[in-house]
Short mmCIF file of C-alpha atoms in Angstrom, two decimals:
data_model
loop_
_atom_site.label_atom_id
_atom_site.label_comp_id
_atom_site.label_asym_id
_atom_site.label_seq_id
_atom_site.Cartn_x
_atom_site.Cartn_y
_atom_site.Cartn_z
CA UNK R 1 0.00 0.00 0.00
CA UNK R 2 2.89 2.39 0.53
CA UNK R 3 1.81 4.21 3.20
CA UNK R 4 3.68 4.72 6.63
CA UNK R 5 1.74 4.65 9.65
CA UNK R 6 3.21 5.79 13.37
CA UNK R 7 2.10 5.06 16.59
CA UNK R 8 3.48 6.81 19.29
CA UNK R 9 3.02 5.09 23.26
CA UNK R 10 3.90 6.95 26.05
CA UNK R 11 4.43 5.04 29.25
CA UNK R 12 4.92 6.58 32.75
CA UNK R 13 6.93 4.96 35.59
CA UNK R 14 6.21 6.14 39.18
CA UNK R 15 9.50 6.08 40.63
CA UNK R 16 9.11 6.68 44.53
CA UNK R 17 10.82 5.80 47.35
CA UNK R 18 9.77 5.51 51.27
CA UNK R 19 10.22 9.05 53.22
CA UNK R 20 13.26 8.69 55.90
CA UNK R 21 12.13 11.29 58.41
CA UNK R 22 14.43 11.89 61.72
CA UNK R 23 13.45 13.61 65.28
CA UNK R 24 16.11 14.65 67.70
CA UNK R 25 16.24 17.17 70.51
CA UNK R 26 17.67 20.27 69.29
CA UNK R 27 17.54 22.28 72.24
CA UNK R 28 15.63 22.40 75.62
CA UNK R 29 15.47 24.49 78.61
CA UNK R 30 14.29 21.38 80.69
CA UNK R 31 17.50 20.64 82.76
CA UNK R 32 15.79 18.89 85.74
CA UNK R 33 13.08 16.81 86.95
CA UNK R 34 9.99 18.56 87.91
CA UNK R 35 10.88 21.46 85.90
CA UNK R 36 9.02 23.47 82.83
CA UNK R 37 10.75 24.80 79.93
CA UNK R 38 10.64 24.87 75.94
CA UNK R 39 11.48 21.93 74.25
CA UNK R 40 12.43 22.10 70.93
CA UNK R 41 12.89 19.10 68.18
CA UNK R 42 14.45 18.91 64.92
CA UNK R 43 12.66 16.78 62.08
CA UNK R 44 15.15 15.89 59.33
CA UNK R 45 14.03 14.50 55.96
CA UNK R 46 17.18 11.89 54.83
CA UNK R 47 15.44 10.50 52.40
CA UNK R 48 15.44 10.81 48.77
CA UNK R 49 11.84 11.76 48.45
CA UNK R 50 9.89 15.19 49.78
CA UNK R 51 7.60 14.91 52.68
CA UNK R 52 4.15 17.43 52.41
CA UNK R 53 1.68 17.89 54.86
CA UNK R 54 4.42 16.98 57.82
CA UNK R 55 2.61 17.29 61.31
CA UNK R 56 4.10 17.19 65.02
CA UNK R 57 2.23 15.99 67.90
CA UNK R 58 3.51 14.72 71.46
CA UNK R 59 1.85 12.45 73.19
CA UNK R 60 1.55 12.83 77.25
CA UNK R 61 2.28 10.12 79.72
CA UNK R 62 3.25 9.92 83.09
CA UNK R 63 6.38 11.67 82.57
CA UNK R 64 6.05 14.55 79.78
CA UNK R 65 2.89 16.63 80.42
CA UNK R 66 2.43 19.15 77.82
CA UNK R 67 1.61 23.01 78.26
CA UNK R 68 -0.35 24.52 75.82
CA UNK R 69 -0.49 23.27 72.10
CA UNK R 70 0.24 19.84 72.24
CA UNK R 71 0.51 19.51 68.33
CA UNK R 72 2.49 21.69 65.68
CA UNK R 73 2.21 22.05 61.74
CA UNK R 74 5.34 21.87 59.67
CA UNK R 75 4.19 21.52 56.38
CA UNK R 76 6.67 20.84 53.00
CA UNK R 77 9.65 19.35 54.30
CA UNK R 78 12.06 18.80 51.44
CA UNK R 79 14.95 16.08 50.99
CA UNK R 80 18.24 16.86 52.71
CA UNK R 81 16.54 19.51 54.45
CA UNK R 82 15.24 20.01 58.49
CA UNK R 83 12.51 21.94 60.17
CA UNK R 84 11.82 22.61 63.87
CA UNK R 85 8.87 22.38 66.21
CA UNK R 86 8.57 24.38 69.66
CA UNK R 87 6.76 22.57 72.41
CA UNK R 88 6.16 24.03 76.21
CA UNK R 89 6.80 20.60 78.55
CA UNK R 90 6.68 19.34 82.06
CA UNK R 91 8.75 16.48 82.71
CA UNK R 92 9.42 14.42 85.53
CA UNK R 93 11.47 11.36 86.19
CA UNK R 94 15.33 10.58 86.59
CA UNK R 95 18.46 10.81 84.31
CA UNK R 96 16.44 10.53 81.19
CA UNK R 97 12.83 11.12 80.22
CA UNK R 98 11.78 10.03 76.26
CA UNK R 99 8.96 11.93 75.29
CA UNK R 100 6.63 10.25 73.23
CA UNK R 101 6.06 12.18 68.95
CA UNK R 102 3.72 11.31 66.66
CA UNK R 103 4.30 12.36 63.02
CA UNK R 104 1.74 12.09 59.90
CA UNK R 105 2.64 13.31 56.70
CA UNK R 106 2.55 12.12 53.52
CA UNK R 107 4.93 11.58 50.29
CA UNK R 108 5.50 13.19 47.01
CA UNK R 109 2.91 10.22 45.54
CA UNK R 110 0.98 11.35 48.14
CA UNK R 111 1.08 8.30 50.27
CA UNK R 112 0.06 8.48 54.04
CA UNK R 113 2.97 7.52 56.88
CA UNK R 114 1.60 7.90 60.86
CA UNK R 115 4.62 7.04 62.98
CA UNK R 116 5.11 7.22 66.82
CA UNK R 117 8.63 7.96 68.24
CA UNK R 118 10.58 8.58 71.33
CA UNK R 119 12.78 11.32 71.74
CA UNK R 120 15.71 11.45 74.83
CA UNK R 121 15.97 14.81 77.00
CA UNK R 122 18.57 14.13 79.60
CA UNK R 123 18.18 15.51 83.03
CA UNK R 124 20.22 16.56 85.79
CA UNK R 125 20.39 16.80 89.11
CA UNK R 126 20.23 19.95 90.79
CA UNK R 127 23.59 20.23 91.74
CA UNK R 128 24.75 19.08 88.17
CA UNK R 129 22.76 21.61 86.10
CA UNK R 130 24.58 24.10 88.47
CA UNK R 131 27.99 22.63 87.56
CA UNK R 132 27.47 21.93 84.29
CA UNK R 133 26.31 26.07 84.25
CA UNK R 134 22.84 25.37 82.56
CA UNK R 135 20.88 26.53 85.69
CA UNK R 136 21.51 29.72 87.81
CA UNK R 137 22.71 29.89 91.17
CA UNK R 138 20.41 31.28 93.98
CA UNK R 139 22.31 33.93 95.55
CA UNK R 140 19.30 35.26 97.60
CA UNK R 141 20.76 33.31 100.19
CA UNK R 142 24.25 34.71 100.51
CA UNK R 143 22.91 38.75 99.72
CA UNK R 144 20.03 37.91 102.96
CA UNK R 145 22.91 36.52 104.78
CA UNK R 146 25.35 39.35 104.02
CA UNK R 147 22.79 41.91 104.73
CA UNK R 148 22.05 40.73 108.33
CA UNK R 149 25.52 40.63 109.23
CA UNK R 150 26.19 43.70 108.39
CA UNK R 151 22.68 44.82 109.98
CA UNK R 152 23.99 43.28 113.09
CA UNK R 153 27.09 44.97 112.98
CA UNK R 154 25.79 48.29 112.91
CA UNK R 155 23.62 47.52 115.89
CA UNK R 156 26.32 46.83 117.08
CA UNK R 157 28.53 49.44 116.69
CA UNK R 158 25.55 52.13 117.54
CA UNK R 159 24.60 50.55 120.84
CA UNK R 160 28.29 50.51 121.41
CA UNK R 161 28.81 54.13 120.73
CA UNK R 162 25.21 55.02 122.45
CA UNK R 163 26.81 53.62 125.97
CA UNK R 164 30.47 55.76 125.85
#
């Protein structure tokens, strides 16, 4: 027949891989037990593939109560790249409290990943977190002190100089 046909197929491939999402303590003000303080935690994405729709929730127990907003909205997060979330805690416990994340996001195919995690905050005893210079000395004690002696002193010395 001499005639040329053509046929042109295009075929897509969906090349994904799974989201490899990180949580560690970035920085805290929570240096001992029974203490409140900002606690905030640094989500890395390590994986090859974006992460959308990234949320930040901590979950109470017996150990971590949580002040205020309990849950925080990151958003786009995208490879090779980290975001922070600020949360207001209460902790309790010795040397070493995990608190309890949950994170839900989804993937650039926009598959859904809910994942529950444990971050460490190390605490200190009193006396440590002194030495260690992340809490402030209480010099009340010492300026009350200092003031009473000298107080006394001038009593002292007037009563003194009131008899001669």
């Amino acid at each position: 027949l001499n005639k040329n046909y053509s046929k042109t197929n295009i075929i897509t491939i969906v090349v994904g891989s799974t989201p490899d999402l990180g949580a560690t303590l970035e920085r805290t003000d929570v240096y001992t037990s029974d203490s409140t303080g900002n606690v905030v935690l640094r989500l890395v994405n390590k994986g090859p593939v974006n992460i959308k729709f990234l949320n930040v929730k901590v979950l109470q127990n017996e150990n971590v109560k949580v002040i205020g907003a309990d849950e925080v909205y990151v958003g786009k997060l995208d490879s090779d790249d980290f975001s922070t979330a600020e949360f207001k805690l209460f902790v309790t416990g010795k040397n070493s409290v995990k608190i309890p994340i949950q994170v839900t996001y989804k993937d650039t195919n926009n598959n859904d990943y809910k994942d529950t995690r444990e971050v460490e905050l190390r605490l200190y005893s009193s006396s440590d977190a002194k030495y260690f210079g992340v809490k402030k000395n209480n010099n009340f004690g010492w300026i009350a002190s200092a003031v009473l002696v000298i107080g006394a002193a001038y009593y002292y010395y007037r009563k003194r100089k009131g008899k001669k």
